[in-house]
Short mmCIF file of C-alpha atoms in Angstrom, two decimals:
data_model
loop_
_atom_site.label_atom_id
_atom_site.label_comp_id
_atom_site.label_asym_id
_atom_site.label_seq_id
_atom_site.Cartn_x
_atom_site.Cartn_y
_atom_site.Cartn_z
CA MET A 27 -34.85 -24.12 7.48
CA ALA A 28 -37.17 -21.78 6.17
CA SER A 29 -37.89 -22.07 2.31
CA SER A 30 -36.52 -25.17 0.42
CA VAL A 31 -34.01 -22.16 -2.31
CA GLN A 32 -30.68 -21.87 -1.59
CA VAL A 33 -30.11 -18.36 0.49
CA LYS A 34 -27.64 -16.42 -1.59
CA LEU A 35 -27.78 -13.42 0.77
CA LEU A 36 -28.09 -12.58 4.31
CA LEU A 37 -29.17 -9.02 4.98
CA ASP A 38 -27.75 -8.51 9.02
CA THR A 39 -29.16 -5.78 11.29
CA SER A 40 -27.46 -2.47 10.97
CA TYR A 41 -28.34 -3.10 6.49
CA CYS A 42 -31.61 -3.92 7.75
CA LEU A 43 -31.67 -0.33 9.94
CA LEU A 44 -29.73 1.53 7.16
CA LEU A 45 -32.40 0.28 4.48
CA ILE A 46 -35.29 0.74 6.57
CA ARG A 47 -34.36 4.16 7.28
CA THR A 48 -33.27 5.84 4.57
CA ARG A 49 -35.01 3.56 1.19
CA LEU A 50 -31.99 3.17 -1.04
CA ARG A 51 -32.71 3.46 -4.73
CA GLN A 52 -29.67 0.97 -5.66
CA VAL A 53 -30.83 -1.89 -3.42
CA GLN A 54 -33.47 -2.47 -5.78
CA GLY A 55 -32.31 -2.78 -7.85
CA ALA A 56 -30.08 -4.57 -6.41
CA PHE A 57 -33.15 -7.25 -5.55
CA GLU A 58 -34.04 -7.86 -8.85
CA HIS A 59 -30.89 -9.89 -9.58
CA TYR A 60 -31.76 -12.80 -7.16
CA ARG A 61 -34.33 -14.41 -7.02
CA PRO A 62 -37.82 -15.52 -4.28
CA GLY A 63 -36.22 -16.64 -1.19
CA GLU A 64 -32.35 -16.39 -2.31
CA ILE A 65 -32.49 -12.55 -0.43
CA ALA A 66 -32.73 -13.68 3.99
CA VAL A 67 -33.12 -12.23 7.22
CA SER A 68 -31.88 -14.23 11.06
CA SER A 69 -35.24 -14.52 12.96
CA LEU A 70 -32.50 -13.11 15.57
CA THR A 71 -32.92 -10.05 13.33
CA VAL A 72 -36.30 -9.80 13.09
CA ALA A 73 -35.95 -9.97 16.74
CA MET A 74 -33.91 -6.59 17.05
CA LEU A 75 -35.89 -4.69 14.34
CA GLU A 76 -38.87 -5.62 16.94
CA VAL A 77 -37.45 -4.49 19.80
CA ALA A 78 -36.22 -1.36 17.40
CA ALA A 79 -39.48 -0.76 15.93
CA ARG A 80 -42.32 -0.83 19.20
CA SER A 81 -39.49 1.02 21.83
CA SER A 82 -39.42 3.95 18.95
CA HIS A 83 -40.86 7.11 18.63
CA ASN A 84 -43.43 6.09 15.93
CA PRO A 85 -44.12 2.58 17.18
CA VAL A 86 -47.29 1.93 15.34
CA ARG A 87 -46.20 3.54 11.64
CA ASN A 88 -42.24 2.04 12.22
CA ARG A 89 -43.70 -1.79 12.75
CA ARG A 90 -45.70 -1.03 9.62
CA ALA A 91 -42.62 -0.20 7.44
CA LEU A 92 -41.41 -2.96 9.42
CA ASP A 93 -43.60 -5.50 8.25
CA GLN A 94 -43.64 -3.63 4.50
CA PHE A 95 -39.60 -4.54 4.83
CA LEU A 96 -39.85 -8.42 5.21
CA LEU A 97 -42.55 -9.79 2.75
CA PRO A 98 -39.62 -9.72 0.33
CA LEU A 99 -37.30 -11.20 2.65
CA VAL A 100 -37.14 -15.58 3.55
CA VAL A 101 -36.82 -15.61 7.56
CA VAL A 102 -33.91 -17.82 8.65
CA GLU A 103 -34.21 -19.51 11.96
CA PHE A 104 -30.81 -19.59 14.47
CA ASP A 105 -31.30 -23.57 14.15
CA ASP A 106 -28.89 -26.27 16.37
CA GLU A 107 -26.52 -26.41 12.95
CA ALA A 108 -26.05 -22.66 13.67
CA ALA A 109 -25.60 -23.43 17.36
CA ARG A 110 -22.57 -25.82 15.63
CA CYS A 111 -21.18 -23.34 13.75
CA LEU A 112 -21.28 -21.09 16.15
CA GLY A 113 -19.11 -23.27 18.21
CA GLN A 114 -16.54 -22.99 15.69
CA ILE A 115 -16.20 -19.59 15.46
CA GLY A 116 -16.59 -18.96 18.81
CA GLY A 117 -13.55 -18.53 19.63
CA GLN A 118 -11.83 -16.55 16.90
CA VAL A 119 -12.30 -13.41 18.58
CA SER A 120 -14.41 -11.82 22.19
CA ALA A 121 -17.38 -11.43 22.00
CA GLY A 122 -17.45 -8.43 24.29
CA SER A 123 -20.71 -5.48 23.96
CA VAL A 124 -23.91 -6.83 22.96
CA GLN A 125 -23.59 -5.59 19.71
CA LYS A 126 -20.16 -8.01 19.04
CA ALA A 127 -22.40 -11.26 20.20
CA HIS A 128 -24.80 -10.62 18.38
CA ALA A 129 -22.92 -10.45 15.30
CA LEU A 130 -21.17 -13.16 15.67
CA LEU A 131 -24.27 -15.44 15.99
CA LEU A 132 -25.25 -13.56 12.67
CA ALA A 133 -22.02 -15.12 11.07
CA ALA A 134 -22.41 -18.62 12.25
CA GLN A 135 -25.88 -18.03 10.68
CA ALA A 136 -24.46 -17.22 7.68
CA MET A 137 -21.75 -19.87 7.54
CA ARG A 138 -24.35 -22.25 8.58
CA CYS A 139 -26.36 -20.85 5.20
CA ASN A 140 -23.60 -20.62 3.32
CA ALA A 141 -24.52 -17.08 2.03
CA THR A 142 -22.90 -13.62 2.01
CA LEU A 143 -23.44 -11.87 4.97
CA VAL A 144 -24.41 -8.31 4.00
CA THR A 145 -23.77 -5.34 6.38
CA ALA A 146 -23.61 -1.87 6.69
CA GLN A 147 -19.96 -2.49 9.88
CA PRO A 148 -18.19 -4.32 8.27
CA ALA A 149 -16.06 -3.78 10.88
CA LEU A 150 -18.08 -6.44 13.45
CA TYR A 151 -17.02 -9.48 11.36
CA ALA A 152 -13.35 -8.75 11.27
CA GLY A 153 -11.43 -11.54 13.17
CA ILE A 154 -14.02 -14.07 12.21
CA ASP A 155 -12.31 -16.42 9.58
CA GLY A 156 -14.15 -17.85 6.39
CA VAL A 157 -16.92 -15.15 6.66
CA THR A 158 -18.15 -14.00 3.11
CA VAL A 159 -19.26 -10.44 3.55
CA ARG A 160 -20.86 -7.96 1.26
CA VAL A 161 -20.46 -3.57 1.89
CA GLY A 162 -24.15 -3.17 0.88
CA LEU A 163 -25.51 -4.44 -2.61
CA GLU A 164 -22.92 -3.67 -4.91
CA MET A 165 -19.12 -3.72 -3.01
CA GLU A 166 -18.33 -7.10 -2.11
CA ALA A 167 -15.41 -8.00 -0.19
CA GLN A 168 -13.88 -11.00 1.41
CA LEU A 169 -13.45 -10.29 4.85
CA ALA A 170 -10.43 -12.81 5.12
CA PRO A 171 -8.49 -13.75 8.27
CA SER A 172 -5.76 -11.79 9.34
CA PRO A 173 -2.92 -11.97 6.34
CA ALA A 174 -0.16 -14.57 8.42
CA ALA A 175 -3.30 -16.77 9.50
CA LEU A 176 -4.50 -16.91 5.68
CA PRO A 177 -5.73 -20.46 4.29
CA ALA A 178 -3.30 -22.00 1.79
CA GLY A 179 -5.61 -23.91 0.04
CA ARG A 180 -5.18 -26.05 -3.07
CA ASN A 181 -5.06 -22.70 -4.25
CA GLY A 182 -3.36 -20.93 -1.65
CA HIS A 183 0.30 -20.21 -3.68
CA ARG A 184 -1.60 -18.04 -6.01
CA THR A 185 -3.38 -16.32 -3.32
CA ILE A 186 -1.79 -13.04 -3.13
CA ARG A 187 -2.39 -11.21 0.05
CA MET A 188 -2.66 -7.21 -0.01
CA SER A 189 -2.39 -5.30 3.91
CA GLY A 190 -3.61 -1.41 4.26
CA SER A 191 -5.55 1.32 3.80
CA HIS A 192 -9.53 0.67 2.47
CA ASP A 193 -9.98 1.77 -1.77
CA LEU A 194 -13.50 0.56 -2.39
CA SER A 195 -12.11 0.36 -6.45
CA LEU A 196 -9.94 -3.15 -4.71
CA THR A 197 -13.34 -4.64 -4.55
CA LEU A 198 -13.36 -4.19 -8.32
CA LEU A 199 -9.44 -4.34 -8.70
CA SER A 200 -9.83 -8.38 -7.39
CA ASP A 201 -13.14 -8.91 -9.29
CA TRP A 202 -11.19 -8.29 -12.71
CA LEU A 203 -8.07 -10.02 -11.74
CA HIS A 204 -10.90 -13.47 -10.93
CA ALA A 205 -12.53 -12.79 -14.31
CA GLU A 206 -8.33 -12.29 -16.06
CA HIS A 207 -7.09 -15.27 -14.23
CA PRO A 208 -10.43 -17.06 -12.20
CA GLU A 209 -6.79 -19.19 -10.30
CA TRP A 210 -5.93 -15.63 -8.81
CA ARG A 211 -6.93 -14.07 -5.51
CA LEU A 212 -6.33 -10.76 -4.19
CA ALA A 213 -7.73 -10.72 -0.72
CA ALA A 214 -7.49 -7.81 0.98
CA THR A 215 -7.16 -7.01 4.53
CA ASN A 216 -7.84 -3.15 5.63
CA VAL A 217 -5.82 -2.18 8.56
CA GLY A 218 -4.92 1.71 7.70
CA SER A 219 -2.45 2.34 5.94
CA LEU A 220 0.07 2.28 8.24
CA PRO A 221 -0.35 -1.24 9.47
CA GLY A 222 -0.05 -2.49 6.41
CA LEU A 223 3.68 -1.02 5.68
CA MET A 224 4.07 -2.95 9.04
CA ALA A 225 2.98 -6.54 7.30
CA LEU A 226 4.94 -5.99 5.12
CA VAL A 227 7.66 -5.62 6.84
CA GLN A 228 6.53 -8.89 9.26
CA HIS A 229 5.96 -10.78 6.07
CA GLU A 230 3.00 -11.08 6.34
CA ALA A 231 1.49 -9.18 2.28
CA HIS A 232 2.38 -9.55 -0.80
CA LEU A 233 2.11 -5.51 -1.48
CA ALA A 234 0.44 -2.30 0.94
CA GLY A 235 -2.57 0.19 -0.17
CA SER A 236 -0.83 3.52 1.10
CA HIS A 237 -2.14 7.14 1.27
CA LEU A 238 -0.12 8.97 3.77
CA LEU A 239 0.26 12.53 3.48
CA ASP A 240 4.47 13.87 3.24
CA GLU A 241 4.13 16.78 5.64
CA GLU A 242 7.02 18.48 4.29
CA THR A 243 6.41 18.07 0.40
CA GLY A 244 3.13 17.96 0.66
CA ASP A 245 3.13 14.67 -2.05
CA PHE A 246 1.94 10.96 -0.65
CA ASN A 247 3.60 7.74 0.37
CA ILE A 248 7.47 8.46 -1.04
CA GLY A 249 8.78 10.24 2.28
CA PRO A 250 7.54 8.03 5.13
CA VAL A 251 6.42 5.35 3.02
CA ARG A 252 11.35 5.44 2.87
CA ARG A 253 11.06 7.19 7.02
CA LEU A 254 9.01 3.66 7.82
CA LEU A 255 10.59 0.78 5.93
CA ALA A 256 14.68 1.96 4.59
CA PRO A 257 15.82 1.67 7.99
CA GLN A 258 13.94 -2.10 8.01
CA GLY A 259 15.95 -2.61 5.15
CA LEU A 260 13.27 -3.96 3.51
CA ARG A 261 13.38 -2.24 -0.82
CA VAL A 262 10.26 -1.58 -2.17
CA ILE A 263 7.98 -0.80 -5.22
CA ILE A 264 5.64 1.88 -5.84
CA LEU A 265 3.67 1.76 -7.62
CA GLY A 266 0.80 4.67 -8.30
CA PHE A 267 -3.53 3.13 -8.88
CA VAL A 268 -5.33 5.84 -8.69
CA ALA A 269 -6.13 9.86 -7.39
CA ARG A 270 -8.77 9.90 -5.16
CA ILE A 271 -10.60 12.68 -3.61
CA GLN A 272 -11.46 13.10 0.08
CA GLY A 273 -13.57 15.26 2.07
CA ILE A 274 -16.46 15.68 4.79
CA LEU A 275 -19.60 13.55 3.96
CA VAL A 276 -23.12 14.89 5.38
CA ALA A 277 -25.74 13.85 5.54
CA ARG A 278 -29.11 14.74 2.21
CA GLY A 279 -28.76 18.78 2.17
CA ASN A 280 -26.00 19.29 4.42
CA PRO A 281 -28.34 20.54 7.34
CA LYS A 282 -25.71 21.70 9.90
CA GLN A 283 -24.77 24.32 7.26
CA ILE A 284 -20.87 22.36 7.12
CA GLY A 285 -18.67 23.97 4.92
CA GLY A 286 -15.44 23.26 6.20
CA LEU A 287 -13.17 21.72 8.66
CA THR A 288 -13.29 24.47 11.76
CA ASP A 289 -16.76 23.53 11.61
CA LEU A 290 -16.00 20.38 13.59
CA SER A 291 -15.07 22.70 16.65
CA ARG A 292 -18.42 23.56 16.71
CA ASP A 293 -20.49 22.28 19.87
CA ASP A 294 -23.69 21.11 17.95
CA VAL A 295 -21.36 19.46 15.33
CA THR A 296 -20.74 15.21 15.85
CA PHE A 297 -17.73 13.83 14.47
CA VAL A 298 -17.03 9.72 13.20
CA ASN A 299 -13.18 9.48 12.96
CA ARG A 300 -11.19 6.58 11.68
CA GLN A 301 -9.28 3.75 12.90
CA CYS A 302 -5.49 5.45 14.76
CA GLY A 303 -3.30 4.56 11.71
CA ALA A 304 -5.42 5.17 8.94
CA GLY A 305 -4.05 7.37 6.43
CA THR A 306 -7.40 9.72 6.33
CA ARG A 307 -6.83 9.67 10.61
CA LEU A 308 -3.73 10.90 9.86
CA LEU A 309 -4.72 13.63 7.76
CA LEU A 310 -7.78 14.29 9.54
CA ASP A 311 -4.58 15.48 12.07
CA TYR A 312 -2.41 17.37 10.01
CA HIS A 313 -5.31 19.91 9.17
CA LEU A 314 -6.64 20.66 12.89
CA HIS A 315 -3.15 21.17 13.67
CA LYS A 316 -2.67 23.55 10.62
CA LEU A 317 -6.69 24.79 11.43
CA GLY A 318 -5.09 24.96 15.12
CA ILE A 319 -8.38 23.09 16.51
CA GLU A 320 -7.03 20.33 19.15
CA PRO A 321 -9.07 16.87 18.78
CA THR A 322 -10.43 17.22 22.02
CA GLN A 323 -12.52 20.14 20.61
CA VAL A 324 -13.90 17.42 18.41
CA ARG A 325 -17.64 15.36 19.73
CA GLY A 326 -16.61 12.15 18.23
CA TYR A 327 -13.29 12.37 18.15
CA THR A 328 -12.38 9.53 19.31
CA ARG A 329 -15.36 6.96 18.00
CA GLU A 330 -13.39 5.25 15.08
CA GLU A 331 -14.91 2.75 12.37
CA THR A 332 -12.37 0.71 9.97
CA THR A 333 -13.52 2.28 6.40
CA HIS A 334 -15.14 4.97 4.06
CA LEU A 335 -18.72 3.03 4.45
CA ALA A 336 -18.44 2.18 8.03
CA VAL A 337 -17.68 6.56 8.08
CA ALA A 338 -20.88 7.06 5.31
CA THR A 339 -23.54 4.56 7.36
CA ALA A 340 -22.97 7.01 10.76
CA VAL A 341 -23.73 9.48 9.15
CA ALA A 342 -27.03 8.46 6.81
CA GLN A 343 -28.42 6.48 10.48
CA GLY A 344 -27.41 10.34 11.57
CA ALA A 345 -25.04 8.36 14.34
CA ALA A 346 -22.95 11.48 13.87
CA ASP A 347 -23.43 14.69 11.78
CA CYS A 348 -20.00 14.37 9.66
CA GLY A 349 -17.46 12.16 9.11
CA LEU A 350 -13.76 12.39 6.30
CA GLY A 351 -13.72 9.86 2.95
CA ILE A 352 -13.48 9.35 -0.35
CA GLN A 353 -16.41 11.04 -2.47
CA ALA A 354 -17.07 7.67 -3.71
CA ALA A 355 -18.21 6.09 -0.04
CA ALA A 356 -20.45 9.52 -0.22
CA ARG A 357 -21.76 8.76 -3.35
CA ALA A 358 -23.15 5.14 -2.73
CA LEU A 359 -24.95 6.21 0.26
CA GLN A 360 -26.19 9.14 -1.39
CA LEU A 361 -24.82 11.29 1.23
CA ASP A 362 -24.16 15.32 0.45
CA PHE A 363 -20.12 15.91 -0.04
CA ILE A 364 -17.57 18.57 0.65
CA PRO A 365 -14.61 18.61 -1.54
CA ILE A 366 -11.47 19.31 0.43
CA ILE A 367 -8.01 16.91 -0.60
CA GLU A 368 -6.83 14.88 -3.63
CA GLU A 369 -4.69 12.37 -2.48
CA ARG A 370 -2.69 9.53 -3.83
CA PHE A 371 -3.58 6.03 -3.14
CA ASP A 372 -0.32 3.36 -4.09
CA LEU A 373 0.77 0.42 -4.07
CA VAL A 374 3.22 -0.31 -1.91
CA ILE A 375 5.06 -2.95 -2.96
CA PRO A 376 8.49 -5.52 -1.97
CA VAL A 377 11.29 -5.90 -4.54
CA GLU A 378 10.71 -9.78 -4.09
CA HIS A 379 7.16 -9.67 -3.98
CA PHE A 380 6.83 -7.03 -7.65
CA GLU A 381 9.03 -9.77 -9.37
CA SER A 382 7.39 -12.20 -8.24
CA ALA A 383 5.71 -14.58 -10.96
CA LEU A 384 2.18 -14.42 -7.87
CA LEU A 385 2.28 -11.09 -8.68
CA ALA A 386 3.11 -10.75 -12.64
CA PRO A 387 -1.32 -11.09 -13.73
CA LEU A 388 -1.93 -8.36 -11.62
CA LEU A 389 0.79 -5.94 -12.26
CA ALA A 390 0.52 -6.56 -15.97
CA LEU A 391 -4.24 -6.25 -15.27
CA LEU A 392 -2.61 -2.66 -13.87
CA ARG A 393 0.30 -1.98 -16.49
CA ARG A 394 -2.46 -2.49 -19.37
CA ARG A 395 -4.27 0.11 -17.98
CA ASP A 396 -7.79 -1.71 -19.50
CA LEU A 397 -10.52 1.33 -20.43
CA ALA A 398 -13.61 -0.90 -19.09
CA PHE A 399 -11.69 -1.81 -15.48
CA CYS A 400 -10.53 2.80 -15.63
CA GLU A 401 -13.97 2.99 -16.29
CA ARG A 402 -15.81 1.10 -13.86
CA VAL A 403 -13.77 2.74 -10.74
CA THR A 404 -14.35 6.17 -11.91
CA ALA A 405 -18.33 5.12 -11.75
CA LEU A 406 -17.75 4.77 -8.48
CA GLY A 407 -17.28 8.98 -7.99
CA GLY A 408 -14.45 10.66 -7.14
CA TYR A 409 -11.72 9.17 -8.72
CA ASN A 410 -8.59 8.98 -11.64
CA THR A 411 -6.93 6.56 -12.82
CA GLN A 412 -3.94 8.17 -14.09
CA PRO A 413 -1.78 7.64 -12.35
CA MET A 414 -2.51 3.12 -12.26
CA GLY A 415 0.86 0.63 -13.52
CA ARG A 416 2.96 3.33 -12.87
CA VAL A 417 6.82 3.33 -10.88
CA VAL A 418 6.52 6.60 -8.47
CA ALA A 419 8.95 5.34 -7.09
CA GLU A 420 12.09 2.59 -6.62
CA LEU A 421 13.24 3.22 -2.07
#
């Protein structure tokens, strides 16, 4: 190892590129909470950054920027211990692309260092058991294995398994629950609203996050949840969590002068989409249909990301001109935002779990609507906590 100080954060290649290109100011403050030697990069990442700098349009300037970026960081080598960690996780997912193979190597090195992996593309590490990932330095997420395979451990019976849609405030909810009840954990898997509901049917989760638009009523979740779960004989409670603003994320200054969803059909606009089954994807399809725009008319429609932050990262890095997502993701990466709709993000809970001792602490916290927690949520941007803890429907 390059330092006797315990490495706490390992910055992956995607996140390093984001920092170098965007110079996020909030990261400077986040770094101050760590001692010298506690934030590191892999030698593999350094190699990739060297290649990117030397092959750029201005290699001298970018090489100098890379040297400056690396000054406060520790470089850790991919050693024999890291190779053994790779052997442990290598069979869990297919390496597939070069990018995925690189991600596997970095995941192994994070495990070897017992460090949290900081990334701008969390989807690269989905399916790798036990890898702790932080999406940016302000928003932490535990990428758990699939809910059905979550390790029990000594306190496995106090792990609340959540599936469904991605929302930035869920990290705050998880932290809040753990602070109030240290033996409880909220393990969330971001798969999209529809797959999350199916996870309830398959008994793979205790609750699901959902923001499905009912095209018939204009409301959220009640109609779609009833149509999906009632035929399965599953009785559920829909509990309010937050309302949030969805809109178009664009680069600072909106260089393409995008004004609304009609601009997605322009030849000079490149879009980045969410995955099939995500509520945001369904919301987009609904509005495109209303506007008479075919998916084939949208450049980038088939490029998919699995979280709002991943969409925001693609826009921040210039890989896309715009994407649909929540206002909090735009604020986190200092993007401009064009609001489209306020939607309700609810928690769908089977009755058997709603009445269980396992969920009791979480439900009590939500009903209490703690002022400090609500203020932390609204500070993310574009949130309203009025629905929190209120029963929306019993189906």
